[in-house]
CSV table of N, CA and C in Angstrom, one decimal:
chain,number,residue,atom,x,y,z
A,233,UNK,N,0.6,-1.0,-0.1
A,233,UNK,CA,-0.2,0.1,-0.4
A,233,UNK,C,0.9,0.9,-0.2
A,234,UNK,N,0.4,2.2,-0.5
A,234,UNK,CA,1.4,3.7,-0.7
A,234,UNK,C,0.2,4.4,-0.7
A,235,UNK,N,0.9,5.7,-0.4
A,235,UNK,CA,0.0,6.7,0.6
A,235,UNK,C,-0.2,7.8,-1.0
A,236,UNK,N,-1.6,7.9,-1.0
A,236,UNK,CA,-2.6,8.7,-3.1
A,236,UNK,C,-3.2,9.6,-2.1
A,237,UNK,N,-3.3,10.9,-1.9
A,237,UNK,CA,-4.4,11.6,-1.7
A,237,UNK,C,-5.1,12.1,-2.9
A,238,UNK,N,-4.5,11.6,-3.7
A,238,UNK,CA,-5.0,12.4,-5.1
A,238,UNK,C,-7.2,11.9,-5.1
A,239,UNK,N,-7.9,12.7,-6.2
A,239,UNK,CA,-9.0,12.0,-6.2
A,239,UNK,C,-9.4,10.8,-6.6
A,240,UNK,N,-8.9,10.7,-7.6
A,240,UNK,CA,-8.7,9.5,-8.5
A,240,UNK,C,-8.4,8.3,-7.3
A,241,UNK,N,-8.2,8.1,-6.7
A,241,UNK,CA,-8.1,7.0,-5.5
A,241,UNK,C,-9.4,7.1,-4.5
A,242,UNK,N,-9.8,8.4,-4.3
A,242,UNK,CA,-11.0,8.9,-3.8
A,242,UNK,C,-12.4,7.9,-4.5
A,243,UNK,N,-12.3,7.9,-6.0
A,243,UNK,CA,-13.0,8.0,-6.3
A,243,UNK,C,-13.3,5.6,-6.9
A,244,UNK,N,-11.6,5.5,-6.7
A,244,UNK,CA,-11.4,3.9,-6.6
A,244,UNK,C,-12.6,3.3,-5.4
A,245,UNK,N,-11.9,4.3,-4.0
A,245,UNK,CA,-12.3,3.7,-2.7
A,245,UNK,C,-14.2,3.5,-2.9
A,246,UNK,N,-14.9,4.3,-3.4
A,246,UNK,CA,-16.2,4.7,-3.1
A,246,UNK,C,-16.8,3.0,-4.0
A,247,UNK,N,-16.0,3.2,-5.3
A,247,UNK,CA,-16.5,1.5,-6.0
A,247,UNK,C,-15.7,0.7,-5.3
A,248,UNK,N,-14.8,0.1,-4.6
A,248,UNK,CA,-14.4,-1.0,-3.7
A,248,UNK,C,-15.2,-1.0,-3.1
A,249,UNK,N,-16.0,-0.1,-1.6
A,249,UNK,CA,-16.9,0.1,-1.2
A,249,UNK,C,-18.2,-0.5,-1.9
A,250,UNK,N,-18.6,-0.1,-3.4
A,250,UNK,CA,-20.0,-0.3,-3.1
A,250,UNK,C,-19.8,-1.9,-3.5
A,251,UNK,N,-18.9,-2.0,-4.5
A,251,UNK,CA,-19.0,-4.0,-4.6
A,251,UNK,C,-19.0,-5.0,-3.2
A,252,UNK,N,-18.2,-4.1,-2.6
A,252,UNK,CA,-18.1,-5.2,-1.2
A,252,UNK,C,-19.6,-5.5,-0.7
A,253,UNK,N,-20.2,-3.8,-0.8
A,253,UNK,CA,-21.4,-3.9,0.3
A,253,UNK,C,-22.1,-4.9,-1.1
A,254,UNK,N,-22.4,-4.5,-2.3
A,254,UNK,CA,-23.1,-5.4,-2.9
A,254,UNK,C,-23.0,-7.3,-3.0
A,255,UNK,N,-22.0,-7.6,-2.8
A,255,UNK,CA,-21.5,-8.7,-2.7
A,255,UNK,C,-22.1,-9.4,-1.1
A,256,UNK,N,-21.9,-8.6,0.0
A,256,UNK,CA,-22.8,-8.4,0.8
A,256,UNK,C,-21.3,-8.9,2.0
A,257,UNK,N,-20.3,-8.2,1.8
A,257,UNK,CA,-19.0,-8.2,2.8
A,257,UNK,C,-18.8,-7.2,3.5
A,258,UNK,N,-18.7,-7.7,4.8
A,258,UNK,CA,-18.0,-6.6,5.8
A,258,UNK,C,-16.6,-6.0,5.3
A,259,UNK,N,-16.0,-4.8,5.7
A,259,UNK,CA,-14.1,-4.6,5.8
A,259,UNK,C,-13.4,-5.4,6.7
A,260,UNK,N,-14.3,-6.4,7.7
A,260,UNK,CA,-13.5,-7.0,8.3
A,260,UNK,C,-13.3,-8.6,7.4
A,261,UNK,N,-14.3,-9.2,6.9
A,261,UNK,CA,-14.6,-10.3,6.0
A,261,UNK,C,-13.3,-10.1,4.6
A,262,UNK,N,-13.7,-8.7,4.1
A,262,UNK,CA,-12.8,-8.6,3.2
A,262,UNK,C,-11.2,-8.2,3.7
A,263,UNK,N,-11.0,-7.8,4.6
A,263,UNK,CA,-9.2,-8.0,5.0
A,263,UNK,C,-9.2,-9.4,5.5
A,264,UNK,N,-10.0,-10.2,6.0
A,264,UNK,CA,-9.7,-11.8,6.3
A,264,UNK,C,-9.3,-12.8,5.3
A,265,UNK,N,-10.1,-12.4,4.1
A,265,UNK,CA,-10.0,-12.7,2.3
A,265,UNK,C,-8.9,-12.4,1.9
A,266,UNK,N,-8.2,-11.3,2.0
A,266,UNK,CA,-6.6,-10.6,1.4
A,266,UNK,C,-5.8,-11.0,2.0
A,267,UNK,N,-5.3,-11.0,4.0
A,267,UNK,CA,-4.8,-11.0,4.9
A,267,UNK,C,-4.3,-9.9,4.4
A,268,UNK,N,-5.2,-9.0,4.6
A,268,UNK,CA,-4.5,-7.6,5.5
A,268,UNK,C,-5.4,-7.0,6.7
A,269,UNK,N,-5.7,-5.9,6.9
A,269,UNK,CA,-6.1,-5.5,8.4
A,269,UNK,C,-7.0,-4.7,8.0
A,270,UNK,N,-8.1,-4.6,8.8
A,270,UNK,CA,-9.5,-3.7,8.7
A,270,UNK,C,-9.2,-2.4,7.9
A,271,UNK,N,-8.1,-2.2,9.0
A,271,UNK,CA,-7.7,-0.5,8.9
A,271,UNK,C,-7.6,-0.3,7.2
A,272,UNK,N,-6.6,-1.7,6.6
A,272,UNK,CA,-6.0,-0.9,5.2
A,272,UNK,C,-7.3,-1.6,4.3
A,273,UNK,N,-8.6,-1.9,4.4
A,273,UNK,CA,-10.0,-1.5,3.9
A,273,UNK,C,-10.4,-0.3,4.1
A,274,UNK,N,-11.0,-0.7,5.2
A,274,UNK,CA,-10.7,1.1,5.3
A,274,UNK,C,-10.2,1.6,4.9
A,275,UNK,N,-8.4,2.7,4.2
A,275,UNK,CA,-8.0,3.3,4.7
A,275,UNK,C,-8.2,3.4,2.4
A,276,UNK,N,-8.5,2.0,1.9
A,276,UNK,CA,-8.6,1.7,0.5
A,276,UNK,C,-9.8,2.7,0.5
A,277,UNK,N,-11.2,2.0,0.8
A,277,UNK,CA,-12.2,2.6,0.4
A,277,UNK,C,-12.5,4.6,0.8
A,278,UNK,N,-11.6,4.8,1.8
A,278,UNK,CA,-11.6,6.1,2.7
A,278,UNK,C,-10.9,7.1,1.4
A,279,UNK,N,-10.4,6.4,0.1
A,279,UNK,CA,-9.4,6.7,-0.2
A,279,UNK,C,-8.2,7.7,0.1
A,280,UNK,N,-7.5,6.7,1.3
A,280,UNK,CA,-6.2,7.3,1.9
A,280,UNK,C,-5.5,6.7,1.5
A,281,UNK,N,-5.2,5.6,1.0
A,281,UNK,CA,-4.2,4.4,0.5
A,281,UNK,C,-4.7,3.8,-0.3
A,282,UNK,N,-3.9,3.4,-1.7
A,282,UNK,CA,-4.2,2.6,-2.5
A,282,UNK,C,-3.4,1.3,-2.5
A,283,UNK,N,-4.5,0.2,-2.9
A,283,UNK,CA,-4.0,-1.0,-2.7
A,283,UNK,C,-3.3,-1.5,-3.9
A,284,UNK,N,-2.0,-2.6,-3.4
A,284,UNK,CA,-1.1,-2.9,-4.6
A,284,UNK,C,-2.1,-3.2,-5.6
A,285,UNK,N,-1.1,-3.7,-6.3
A,285,UNK,CA,-1.6,-4.4,-7.8
A,285,UNK,C,-2.5,-5.8,-7.2
A,286,UNK,N,-1.4,-6.1,-6.6
A,286,UNK,CA,-1.7,-7.5,-6.1
A,286,UNK,C,-3.2,-7.9,-5.2
A,287,UNK,N,-3.6,-6.7,-4.6
A,287,UNK,CA,-4.1,-6.5,-4.0
A,287,UNK,C,-6.0,-6.0,-4.9
A,288,UNK,N,-5.3,-4.7,-5.8
A,288,UNK,CA,-6.7,-4.4,-7.0
A,288,UNK,C,-7.2,-5.9,-7.4
A,289,UNK,N,-6.2,-6.9,-7.6
A,289,UNK,CA,-6.9,-8.0,-8.5
A,289,UNK,C,-7.0,-9.0,-7.9
A,290,UNK,N,-6.8,-9.2,-6.3
A,290,UNK,CA,-7.7,-10.3,-5.4
A,290,UNK,C,-8.8,-9.5,-4.8
A,291,UNK,N,-8.9,-7.9,-5.1
A,291,UNK,CA,-10.3,-7.5,-4.7
A,291,UNK,C,-11.5,-7.7,-6.0
A,292,UNK,N,-10.9,-7.1,-7.4
A,292,UNK,CA,-12.2,-7.7,-8.0
A,292,UNK,C,-12.4,-9.0,-7.9
A,293,UNK,N,-11.5,-9.9,-8.0
A,293,UNK,CA,-11.6,-11.3,-8.2
A,293,UNK,C,-12.4,-11.4,-6.9
A,294,UNK,N,-12.7,-11.4,-5.8
A,294,UNK,CA,-13.6,-11.5,-4.4
A,294,UNK,C,-14.8,-10.7,-4.4
A,295,UNK,N,-14.7,-9.4,-4.9
A,295,UNK,CA,-16.0,-8.7,-5.2
A,295,UNK,C,-16.2,-8.9,-6.6
A,296,UNK,N,-16.5,-10.0,-6.4
A,296,UNK,CA,-17.2,-9.9,-8.0
A,296,UNK,C,-17.1,-9.0,-9.5
A,297,UNK,N,-15.9,-8.7,-9.6
A,297,UNK,CA,-16.2,-7.6,-10.6
A,297,UNK,C,-14.7,-7.8,-11.3
A,298,UNK,N,-14.4,-6.4,-11.9
A,298,UNK,CA,-13.3,-6.6,-12.8
A,298,UNK,C,-12.2,-5.1,-12.2
A,299,UNK,N,-10.8,-5.7,-12.4
A,299,UNK,CA,-9.8,-3.9,-12.5
A,299,UNK,C,-10.7,-2.9,-12.9
A,300,UNK,N,-10.7,-3.2,-14.2
A,300,UNK,CA,-11.3,-2.3,-14.9
A,300,UNK,C,-12.7,-1.1,-14.6
A,301,UNK,N,-13.4,-2.4,-13.9
A,301,UNK,CA,-14.8,-1.4,-13.0
A,301,UNK,C,-14.0,-0.6,-11.6
A,302,UNK,N,-13.5,-1.1,-11.0
A,302,UNK,CA,-13.0,-0.8,-9.5
A,302,UNK,C,-11.5,0.4,-9.9
A,303,UNK,N,-11.3,0.4,-11.6
A,303,UNK,CA,-10.6,1.7,-11.3
A,303,UNK,C,-11.0,2.7,-12.5
A,304,UNK,N,-12.8,2.4,-12.3
A,304,UNK,CA,-13.3,3.7,-13.2
A,304,UNK,C,-13.3,3.6,-14.7
A,305,UNK,N,-12.5,2.4,-15.5
A,305,UNK,CA,-12.8,2.4,-17.0
A,305,UNK,C,-13.7,1.9,-17.5
A,306,UNK,N,-14.0,1.9,-18.4
A,306,UNK,CA,-15.4,1.8,-19.5
A,306,UNK,C,-16.3,0.6,-18.8
A,307,UNK,N,-17.5,1.0,-18.2
A,307,UNK,CA,-17.8,0.1,-17.7
A,307,UNK,C,-18.4,-0.9,-18.8
A,308,UNK,N,-19.4,-0.2,-20.0
A,308,UNK,CA,-19.2,-1.5,-21.6
A,308,UNK,C,-18.0,-2.8,-21.0
A,309,UNK,N,-16.7,-1.9,-21.3
A,309,UNK,CA,-15.7,-2.7,-21.5
A,309,UNK,C,-15.4,-4.0,-20.8
A,310,UNK,N,-15.4,-3.4,-19.1
A,310,UNK,CA,-15.3,-3.7,-18.1
A,310,UNK,C,-16.0,-4.9,-17.9
A,311,UNK,N,-17.6,-5.1,-18.5
A,311,UNK,CA,-18.6,-6.3,-18.2
A,311,UNK,C,-17.9,-7.3,-19.4
A,312,UNK,N,-17.8,-6.5,-20.3
A,312,UNK,CA,-16.8,-7.5,-21.5
A,312,UNK,C,-15.5,-8.3,-20.7
A,313,UNK,N,-14.7,-7.9,-20.0
A,313,UNK,CA,-13.3,-8.0,-19.7
A,313,UNK,C,-14.0,-8.9,-18.1
A,314,UNK,N,-15.2,-9.0,-17.7
A,314,UNK,CA,-15.6,-9.8,-16.3
A,314,UNK,C,-16.4,-11.2,-16.5
A,315,UNK,N,-16.9,-11.4,-18.5
A,315,UNK,CA,-17.5,-11.8,-18.8
A,315,UNK,C,-16.1,-13.1,-18.8
A,316,UNK,N,-15.4,-12.1,-19.5
A,316,UNK,CA,-13.9,-13.0,-20.9
A,316,UNK,C,-13.3,-13.7,-19.7
A,317,UNK,N,-13.2,-13.3,-18.4
A,317,UNK,CA,-11.8,-13.8,-17.0
A,317,UNK,C,-13.0,-15.0,-16.5
A,318,UNK,N,-14.5,-14.6,-16.6
A,318,UNK,CA,-15.4,-15.5,-15.7
A,318,UNK,C,-15.3,-17.0,-16.5
A,319,UNK,N,-14.9,-16.7,-18.0
A,319,UNK,CA,-14.9,-18.0,-19.3
A,319,UNK,C,-13.7,-18.5,-19.0
A,320,UNK,N,-12.6,-17.6,-18.7
A,320,UNK,CA,-11.1,-18.2,-19.1
A,320,UNK,C,-11.0,-19.0,-17.8
A,321,UNK,N,-11.5,-18.8,-16.5
A,321,UNK,CA,-11.2,-19.2,-15.4
A,321,UNK,C,-12.3,-20.8,-15.7
A,322,UNK,N,-13.6,-21.0,-16.2
A,322,UNK,CA,-13.7,-21.5,-16.0
A,322,UNK,C,-13.0,-23.0,-17.3
A,323,UNK,N,-12.3,-22.8,-18.1
A,323,UNK,CA,-11.9,-22.9,-19.0
A,323,UNK,C,-10.6,-23.8,-18.5
A,324,UNK,N,-10.3,-23.0,-17.9
A,324,UNK,CA,-8.5,-23.3,-17.2
A,324,UNK,C,-8.9,-24.5,-16.0
A,325,UNK,N,-10.5,-24.4,-15.2
A,325,UNK,CA,-10.5,-24.7,-13.6
A,325,UNK,C,-10.0,-26.6,-14.6
A,326,UNK,N,-8.9,-26.7,-13.4
A,326,UNK,CA,-8.9,-28.5,-13.4
A,326,UNK,C,-8.0,-28.3,-13.9
A,327,UNK,N,-7.3,-27.5,-14.8
A,327,UNK,CA,-5.9,-28.2,-15.7
A,327,UNK,C,-5.4,-28.4,-14.9
A,328,UNK,N,-4.4,-29.7,-15.3
A,328,UNK,CA,-3.1,-29.5,-15.1
A,328,UNK,C,-1.7,-28.9,-14.5
A,329,UNK,N,-0.8,-28.5,-13.7
A,329,UNK,CA,-0.4,-27.5,-13.7
A,329,UNK,C,0.8,-27.3,-14.9
A,330,UNK,N,1.1,-28.3,-15.8
A,330,UNK,CA,1.8,-28.1,-16.5
A,330,UNK,C,1.2,-27.1,-18.0
A,331,UNK,N,-0.2,-27.9,-18.4
A,331,UNK,CA,-1.1,-27.1,-19.0
A,331,UNK,C,-1.6,-25.5,-18.7
A,332,UNK,N,-1.3,-25.3,-17.1
A,332,UNK,CA,-1.6,-23.7,-17.2
A,332,UNK,C,-0.3,-23.5,-17.7
A,333,UNK,N,1.0,-23.6,-17.1
A,333,UNK,CA,2.5,-23.1,-17.4
A,333,UNK,C,2.3,-23.1,-19.3
A,334,UNK,N,2.3,-23.9,-20.2
A,334,UNK,CA,1.7,-23.6,-20.9
A,334,UNK,C,1.1,-22.3,-21.3
A,335,UNK,N,-0.4,-22.5,-21.1
A,335,UNK,CA,-0.6,-21.5,-21.2
A,335,UNK,C,-0.6,-20.1,-21.3
A,336,UNK,N,0.2,-19.8,-19.6
A,336,UNK,CA,1.1,-18.7,-19.2
A,336,UNK,C,2.2,-18.3,-20.3
A,337,UNK,N,2.6,-19.8,-20.7
A,337,UNK,CA,4.0,-19.6,-21.5
A,337,UNK,C,3.3,-18.5,-23.1
A,338,UNK,N,2.2,-19.4,-23.3
A,338,UNK,CA,1.5,-18.3,-24.8
A,338,UNK,C,1.2,-16.7,-24.7
A,339,UNK,N,0.5,-16.6,-23.5
A,339,UNK,CA,-0.4,-15.2,-23.0
A,339,UNK,C,1.3,-15.0,-23.3
A,340,UNK,N,2.3,-14.8,-22.5
A,340,UNK,CA,3.6,-14.1,-22.5
A,340,UNK,C,4.0,-13.9,-23.9
A,341,UNK,N,4.5,-14.6,-24.6
A,341,UNK,CA,4.6,-14.6,-26.2
A,341,UNK,C,3.8,-13.9,-27.2
A,342,UNK,N,2.3,-13.9,-26.7
A,342,UNK,CA,1.3,-13.2,-27.4
A,342,UNK,C,1.4,-11.5,-27.6
A,343,UNK,N,1.7,-11.3,-26.0
A,343,UNK,CA,1.7,-10.0,-25.7
A,343,UNK,C,3.6,-9.4,-25.6
A,344,UNK,N,4.3,-10.5,-25.7
A,344,UNK,CA,5.6,-10.0,-26.3
A,344,UNK,C,5.6,-9.1,-28.0
A,345,UNK,N,4.6,-10.2,-28.8
A,345,UNK,CA,4.5,-9.7,-29.9
A,345,UNK,C,3.6,-8.4,-30.4
A,346,UNK,N,3.0,-8.4,-29.3
A,346,UNK,CA,2.4,-7.5,-29.4
A,346,UNK,C,3.0,-5.7,-28.9
A,347,UNK,N,3.6,-5.8,-28.1
A,347,UNK,CA,5.3,-4.8,-27.1
A,347,UNK,C,5.9,-4.7,-29.0
A,348,UNK,N,6.2,-5.3,-29.4
A,348,UNK,CA,7.3,-5.5,-30.9
A,348,UNK,C,6.0,-4.8,-32.0
A,349,UNK,N,5.7,-5.4,-32.0
A,349,UNK,CA,4.4,-4.2,-32.7
A,349,UNK,C,4.6,-3.4,-32.7
A,350,UNK,N,4.3,-3.2,-31.4
A,350,UNK,CA,3.9,-1.4,-31.0
A,350,UNK,C,5.5,-0.4,-31.7
A,351,UNK,N,6.5,-1.4,-30.9
A,351,UNK,CA,7.5,-0.7,-30.7
A,351,UNK,C,8.5,-0.5,-32.3
A,352,UNK,N,7.9,-1.2,-33.3
A,352,UNK,CA,8.2,-1.3,-34.6
A,352,UNK,C,7.4,-0.1,-35.4
A,353,UNK,N,5.9,-1.0,-34.6
A,353,UNK,CA,4.7,0.3,-36.0
A,353,UNK,C,5.1,1.4,-35.3
């Protein structure tokens, strides 16, 4: 967690709180799920502190939303990404670790190809 008193984090904090209430969790329950203190969750929701990238990803998962929505990005795009995330999770569920590693290797390859195109283009 790092300090950031900017308006953006207050907006994100409000979204974290909204998503938490929507799934019916308390700040204490979220803190236990994420392995942080209840004060950390309060600080995120109040916009006093921002969650780490890892905590933001875990928050999105536990609060049944997407990081895009938590960050205030386009709602339609966020819903599409949420559906893709659920579909992807369902598709890989139960696969052996060897297959999951191959999938991750392919994702890294595709990202690297995309990065190269941007650099060259």
